[in-house]
Amino acid sequence: MATNGKDSRGLKDDVCVHSNGSCKESAAMNGAATEAETPSNGAEVRPQRFTFSPAPSMEDIRRMQAEFTDERDWNKFHQPRNLLLAMVGEVGEVAELFQWRGEVAEGLPDWTEPEREQLAHELSDVLIYLVELAEKCRVDLPQAVLRKMALNRLKYPASKVHGSAKKYTEYKD
Amino acid sequence: MATNGKDSRGLKDDVCVHSNGSCKESAAMNGAATEAETPSNGAEVRPQRFTFSPAPSMEDIRRMQAEFTDERDWNKFHQPRNLLLAMVGEVGEVAELFQWRGEVAEGLPDWTEPEREQLAHELSDVLIYLVELAEKCRVDLPQAVLRKMALNRLKYPASKVHGSAKKYTEYKD
């Protein structure tokens, strides 16, 4: 994976995955990246932050999976409830990889490369069915996430919930 | 939701969500879209195809959720297994919306607007935890999906599996 130094860019100002190289940032953004965090307030230095590659987008994934399904004449099996059950099955396959292990630290330090790749496959399967389920339900998932995140910020104001795992219904005004 | 007429563009040739308008396609791509499909072979006309908005990207979602978690000092709760259990919980909330209904058609024709928005919220919650779980496991989820889709195309060749729901282990060479 290539590295880049762009993590803190603003969503609305500067978001580009133009993979044909016509946008000026695309070369620097080609690949997942880690970035050193150097707090100026003397706080503990956190581990380097991992980032995702900018492509494919969720719409790319939706379109590729739709083509995959169309080419195989599988839409007749891909009703919303079937897709939901397929997603549940894939979530179960992720769970299998974590069962009987005890706690697992961030970054999976004790996992082998084949175990990591198996996890990457199962997480991908969850995403693929989630995206297709959203499509078949006519939910614009990228935009829905923005609305839900705005709600979460209202339900859990940082000033009120800092360091606490209580549910929002347990907080007093 | 705005509409556009660009669905069949190739992933590798032309993918852009440069929301500040500096890429030539961005105006046309601002919003989810439907598009009429007009097969030239006289086959049944399929419903209009729904598409996702180009933004936010999965990396945008990862970064926003990381900021949300950091601001609340919640990383101490967000170990991989806890995030996996959180995702399982959200999948359960999606399942609740589909239980006791009988079959649900594509597009959810009988669902009310509040029911659709509730579904959008729960699907978003699944995605948010999936993205954070991938981050904490150092899985570059967008790229992992490309690898898994390539594998799926190998496991299920269109010429061999057309119209069949058999698992790949059931096909004979």
Short mmCIF file of N, CA and C in Angstrom, two decimals, chain A residues 70-166:
data_model
loop_
_atom_site.label_atom_id
_atom_site.label_comp_id
_atom_site.label_asym_id
_atom_site.label_seq_id
_atom_site.Cartn_x
_atom_site.Cartn_y
_atom_site.Cartn_z
N ASP A 70 -26.52 -9.06 -12.58
CA ASP A 70 -27.20 -9.05 -13.89
C ASP A 70 -26.63 -10.13 -14.81
N GLU A 71 -25.29 -10.18 -14.87
CA GLU A 71 -24.65 -11.12 -15.80
C GLU A 71 -25.01 -12.57 -15.50
N ARG A 72 -25.32 -12.83 -14.23
CA ARG A 72 -25.64 -14.21 -13.82
C ARG A 72 -27.14 -14.47 -13.72
N ASP A 73 -27.95 -13.47 -14.04
CA ASP A 73 -29.41 -13.59 -13.96
C ASP A 73 -29.82 -13.97 -12.54
N TRP A 74 -29.21 -13.29 -11.56
CA TRP A 74 -29.46 -13.61 -10.16
C TRP A 74 -30.40 -12.63 -9.47
N ASN A 75 -30.90 -11.63 -10.21
CA ASN A 75 -31.81 -10.69 -9.54
C ASN A 75 -33.06 -11.40 -9.01
N LYS A 76 -33.42 -12.51 -9.67
CA LYS A 76 -34.63 -13.21 -9.20
C LYS A 76 -34.44 -13.82 -7.80
N PHE A 77 -33.19 -13.99 -7.37
CA PHE A 77 -32.93 -14.48 -6.00
C PHE A 77 -32.66 -13.33 -5.01
N HIS A 78 -32.39 -12.12 -5.54
CA HIS A 78 -31.86 -11.05 -4.69
C HIS A 78 -32.95 -10.09 -4.22
N GLN A 79 -34.03 -10.64 -3.69
CA GLN A 79 -35.04 -9.80 -3.03
C GLN A 79 -34.45 -9.27 -1.71
N PRO A 80 -35.02 -8.16 -1.19
CA PRO A 80 -34.45 -7.57 0.03
C PRO A 80 -34.26 -8.57 1.17
N ARG A 81 -35.24 -9.41 1.46
CA ARG A 81 -35.09 -10.30 2.62
C ARG A 81 -34.03 -11.37 2.36
N ASN A 82 -33.90 -11.82 1.13
CA ASN A 82 -32.82 -12.77 0.83
C ASN A 82 -31.45 -12.11 0.99
N LEU A 83 -31.33 -10.86 0.53
CA LEU A 83 -30.06 -10.16 0.68
C LEU A 83 -29.73 -9.93 2.15
N LEU A 84 -30.76 -9.60 2.94
CA LEU A 84 -30.55 -9.41 4.38
C LEU A 84 -30.03 -10.71 5.00
N LEU A 85 -30.65 -11.83 4.64
CA LEU A 85 -30.19 -13.12 5.20
C LEU A 85 -28.78 -13.44 4.72
N ALA A 86 -28.48 -13.11 3.48
CA ALA A 86 -27.12 -13.33 2.98
C ALA A 86 -26.12 -12.50 3.78
N MET A 87 -26.50 -11.25 4.08
CA MET A 87 -25.61 -10.39 4.88
C MET A 87 -25.43 -10.97 6.28
N VAL A 88 -26.53 -11.45 6.88
CA VAL A 88 -26.44 -12.06 8.22
C VAL A 88 -25.46 -13.24 8.17
N GLY A 89 -25.54 -14.04 7.10
CA GLY A 89 -24.62 -15.17 6.96
C GLY A 89 -23.17 -14.71 6.91
N GLU A 90 -22.91 -13.64 6.21
CA GLU A 90 -21.53 -13.14 6.09
C GLU A 90 -21.04 -12.54 7.41
N VAL A 91 -21.95 -11.87 8.13
CA VAL A 91 -21.58 -11.37 9.46
C VAL A 91 -21.19 -12.55 10.34
N GLY A 92 -21.90 -13.65 10.20
CA GLY A 92 -21.55 -14.86 10.95
C GLY A 92 -20.16 -15.36 10.60
N GLU A 93 -19.79 -15.24 9.33
CA GLU A 93 -18.46 -15.69 8.92
C GLU A 93 -17.37 -14.78 9.50
N VAL A 94 -17.66 -13.49 9.62
CA VAL A 94 -16.72 -12.60 10.33
C VAL A 94 -16.62 -13.04 11.79
N ALA A 95 -17.77 -13.30 12.40
CA ALA A 95 -17.78 -13.68 13.82
C ALA A 95 -16.96 -14.96 14.06
N GLU A 96 -17.03 -15.89 13.12
CA GLU A 96 -16.26 -17.13 13.27
C GLU A 96 -14.77 -16.86 13.42
N LEU A 97 -14.30 -15.84 12.70
CA LEU A 97 -12.86 -15.54 12.75
C LEU A 97 -12.44 -14.96 14.09
N PHE A 98 -13.38 -14.42 14.84
CA PHE A 98 -13.06 -13.80 16.14
C PHE A 98 -13.43 -14.68 17.33
N GLN A 99 -14.16 -15.77 17.07
CA GLN A 99 -14.63 -16.57 18.21
C GLN A 99 -13.48 -17.37 18.83
N TRP A 100 -13.58 -17.65 20.09
CA TRP A 100 -12.62 -18.48 20.86
C TRP A 100 -11.24 -17.84 20.97
N ARG A 101 -11.13 -16.57 20.76
CA ARG A 101 -9.81 -15.96 20.74
C ARG A 101 -9.48 -15.16 21.99
N GLY A 102 -10.44 -14.77 22.79
CA GLY A 102 -10.16 -13.75 23.80
C GLY A 102 -10.03 -12.42 23.11
N GLU A 103 -9.64 -11.39 23.86
CA GLU A 103 -9.61 -10.05 23.28
C GLU A 103 -8.60 -9.97 22.15
N VAL A 104 -8.92 -9.14 21.16
CA VAL A 104 -8.07 -8.95 19.99
C VAL A 104 -7.71 -7.47 19.95
N ALA A 105 -6.43 -7.16 19.92
CA ALA A 105 -6.00 -5.76 19.94
C ALA A 105 -6.14 -5.12 18.57
N GLU A 106 -6.25 -3.78 18.60
CA GLU A 106 -6.28 -3.01 17.35
C GLU A 106 -5.08 -3.40 16.48
N GLY A 107 -5.31 -3.58 15.20
CA GLY A 107 -4.23 -3.95 14.28
C GLY A 107 -3.99 -5.45 14.21
N LEU A 108 -4.67 -6.24 15.03
CA LEU A 108 -4.58 -7.71 15.01
C LEU A 108 -3.12 -8.19 15.04
N PRO A 109 -2.36 -7.80 16.06
CA PRO A 109 -0.92 -8.08 16.04
C PRO A 109 -0.56 -9.55 15.94
N ASP A 110 -1.41 -10.44 16.44
CA ASP A 110 -1.05 -11.87 16.45
C ASP A 110 -1.60 -12.65 15.26
N TRP A 111 -2.26 -11.97 14.34
CA TRP A 111 -2.89 -12.68 13.22
C TRP A 111 -1.89 -12.89 12.10
N THR A 112 -2.02 -14.03 11.44
CA THR A 112 -1.17 -14.31 10.28
C THR A 112 -1.71 -13.57 9.06
N GLU A 113 -0.90 -13.51 8.02
CA GLU A 113 -1.32 -12.83 6.80
C GLU A 113 -2.53 -13.54 6.17
N PRO A 114 -2.56 -14.88 6.10
CA PRO A 114 -3.77 -15.54 5.57
C PRO A 114 -5.01 -15.27 6.41
N GLU A 115 -4.86 -15.18 7.74
CA GLU A 115 -6.01 -14.86 8.58
C GLU A 115 -6.51 -13.44 8.29
N ARG A 116 -5.59 -12.52 8.09
CA ARG A 116 -5.99 -11.14 7.77
C ARG A 116 -6.72 -11.09 6.43
N GLU A 117 -6.22 -11.84 5.46
CA GLU A 117 -6.85 -11.81 4.14
C GLU A 117 -8.24 -12.46 4.20
N GLN A 118 -8.37 -13.51 5.01
CA GLN A 118 -9.69 -14.13 5.18
C GLN A 118 -10.66 -13.12 5.79
N LEU A 119 -10.19 -12.37 6.78
CA LEU A 119 -11.03 -11.34 7.38
C LEU A 119 -11.40 -10.28 6.34
N ALA A 120 -10.42 -9.87 5.53
CA ALA A 120 -10.70 -8.87 4.48
C ALA A 120 -11.79 -9.39 3.55
N HIS A 121 -11.74 -10.68 3.23
CA HIS A 121 -12.77 -11.26 2.36
C HIS A 121 -14.15 -11.22 3.01
N GLU A 122 -14.20 -11.60 4.28
CA GLU A 122 -15.52 -11.69 4.93
C GLU A 122 -16.11 -10.30 5.18
N LEU A 123 -15.26 -9.33 5.57
CA LEU A 123 -15.76 -7.96 5.73
C LEU A 123 -16.25 -7.44 4.37
N SER A 124 -15.56 -7.80 3.31
CA SER A 124 -15.98 -7.37 1.96
C SER A 124 -17.34 -7.96 1.61
N ASP A 125 -17.53 -9.24 1.95
CA ASP A 125 -18.83 -9.86 1.66
C ASP A 125 -19.96 -9.16 2.40
N VAL A 126 -19.71 -8.77 3.65
CA VAL A 126 -20.74 -8.01 4.38
C VAL A 126 -21.05 -6.72 3.64
N LEU A 127 -20.01 -6.02 3.22
CA LEU A 127 -20.21 -4.74 2.54
C LEU A 127 -20.96 -4.93 1.22
N ILE A 128 -20.57 -5.94 0.47
CA ILE A 128 -21.21 -6.17 -0.84
C ILE A 128 -22.72 -6.40 -0.67
N TYR A 129 -23.10 -7.25 0.30
CA TYR A 129 -24.54 -7.50 0.49
C TYR A 129 -25.24 -6.28 1.10
N LEU A 130 -24.55 -5.55 1.96
CA LEU A 130 -25.14 -4.33 2.53
C LEU A 130 -25.44 -3.33 1.41
N VAL A 131 -24.49 -3.16 0.51
CA VAL A 131 -24.66 -2.22 -0.61
C VAL A 131 -25.81 -2.68 -1.51
N GLU A 132 -25.86 -3.98 -1.80
CA GLU A 132 -26.92 -4.45 -2.70
C GLU A 132 -28.28 -4.37 -2.01
N LEU A 133 -28.31 -4.66 -0.71
CA LEU A 133 -29.57 -4.53 0.04
C LEU A 133 -30.05 -3.08 0.01
N ALA A 134 -29.13 -2.13 0.25
CA ALA A 134 -29.52 -0.71 0.21
C ALA A 134 -30.04 -0.35 -1.18
N GLU A 135 -29.36 -0.82 -2.21
CA GLU A 135 -29.81 -0.52 -3.58
C GLU A 135 -31.23 -1.03 -3.80
N LYS A 136 -31.46 -2.29 -3.42
CA LYS A 136 -32.77 -2.89 -3.70
C LYS A 136 -33.87 -2.25 -2.84
N CYS A 137 -33.45 -1.60 -1.76
CA CYS A 137 -34.42 -0.87 -0.91
C CYS A 137 -34.48 0.61 -1.27
N ARG A 138 -33.74 1.01 -2.32
CA ARG A 138 -33.71 2.41 -2.76
C ARG A 138 -33.25 3.36 -1.65
N VAL A 139 -32.27 2.89 -0.87
CA VAL A 139 -31.64 3.75 0.15
C VAL A 139 -30.31 4.23 -0.42
N ASP A 140 -30.15 5.55 -0.50
CA ASP A 140 -28.89 6.14 -0.97
C ASP A 140 -27.92 6.11 0.21
N LEU A 141 -27.21 4.99 0.34
CA LEU A 141 -26.47 4.71 1.56
C LEU A 141 -25.42 5.76 1.91
N PRO A 142 -24.62 6.26 0.95
CA PRO A 142 -23.64 7.28 1.35
C PRO A 142 -24.31 8.51 1.98
N GLN A 143 -25.40 8.96 1.40
CA GLN A 143 -26.08 10.14 1.95
C GLN A 143 -26.81 9.79 3.25
N ALA A 144 -27.33 8.58 3.35
CA ALA A 144 -28.00 8.16 4.59
C ALA A 144 -27.03 8.18 5.76
N VAL A 145 -25.78 7.80 5.51
CA VAL A 145 -24.77 7.80 6.58
C VAL A 145 -24.54 9.22 7.08
N LEU A 146 -24.52 10.18 6.19
CA LEU A 146 -24.34 11.57 6.64
C LEU A 146 -25.47 11.99 7.57
N ARG A 147 -26.69 11.63 7.22
CA ARG A 147 -27.84 11.99 8.08
C ARG A 147 -27.73 11.29 9.43
N LYS A 148 -27.33 10.00 9.42
CA LYS A 148 -27.27 9.26 10.68
C LYS A 148 -26.14 9.79 11.56
N MET A 149 -25.03 10.15 10.94
CA MET A 149 -23.92 10.69 11.74
C MET A 149 -24.31 12.03 12.38
N ALA A 150 -25.07 12.83 11.65
CA ALA A 150 -25.54 14.11 12.22
C ALA A 150 -26.43 13.82 13.43
N LEU A 151 -27.30 12.82 13.31
CA LEU A 151 -28.16 12.43 14.44
C LEU A 151 -27.32 11.93 15.62
N ASN A 152 -26.30 11.12 15.33
CA ASN A 152 -25.46 10.59 16.40
C ASN A 152 -24.76 11.71 17.16
N ARG A 153 -24.33 12.74 16.43
CA ARG A 153 -23.66 13.86 17.10
C ARG A 153 -24.64 14.59 18.02
N LEU A 154 -25.91 14.65 17.62
CA LEU A 154 -26.92 15.28 18.47
C LEU A 154 -27.23 14.41 19.70
N LYS A 155 -27.31 13.08 19.49
CA LYS A 155 -27.66 12.17 20.58
C LYS A 155 -26.52 12.06 21.59
N TYR A 156 -25.30 12.19 21.12
CA TYR A 156 -24.12 12.01 21.99
C TYR A 156 -23.21 13.24 21.90
N PRO A 157 -23.61 14.36 22.53
CA PRO A 157 -22.75 15.55 22.47
C PRO A 157 -21.41 15.25 23.15
N ALA A 158 -20.32 15.60 22.50
CA ALA A 158 -18.99 15.25 23.01
C ALA A 158 -18.80 15.77 24.44
N SER A 159 -19.32 16.95 24.72
CA SER A 159 -19.11 17.56 26.05
C SER A 159 -19.79 16.75 27.15
N LYS A 160 -20.83 16.01 26.79
CA LYS A 160 -21.65 15.32 27.79
C LYS A 160 -21.23 13.86 27.98
N VAL A 161 -20.71 13.24 26.94
CA VAL A 161 -20.52 11.78 26.96
C VAL A 161 -19.04 11.39 26.98
N HIS A 162 -18.15 12.36 27.12
CA HIS A 162 -16.73 12.09 26.99
C HIS A 162 -16.28 10.95 27.91
N GLY A 163 -15.77 9.90 27.30
CA GLY A 163 -15.21 8.79 28.08
C GLY A 163 -16.23 7.87 28.71
N SER A 164 -17.50 8.03 28.39
CA SER A 164 -18.54 7.19 29.00
C SER A 164 -19.18 6.29 27.96
N ALA A 165 -19.55 5.08 28.35
CA ALA A 165 -20.17 4.14 27.42
C ALA A 165 -21.68 4.05 27.62
N LYS A 166 -22.27 5.00 28.38
CA LYS A 166 -23.72 4.94 28.57
C LYS A 166 -24.47 5.12 27.26
#
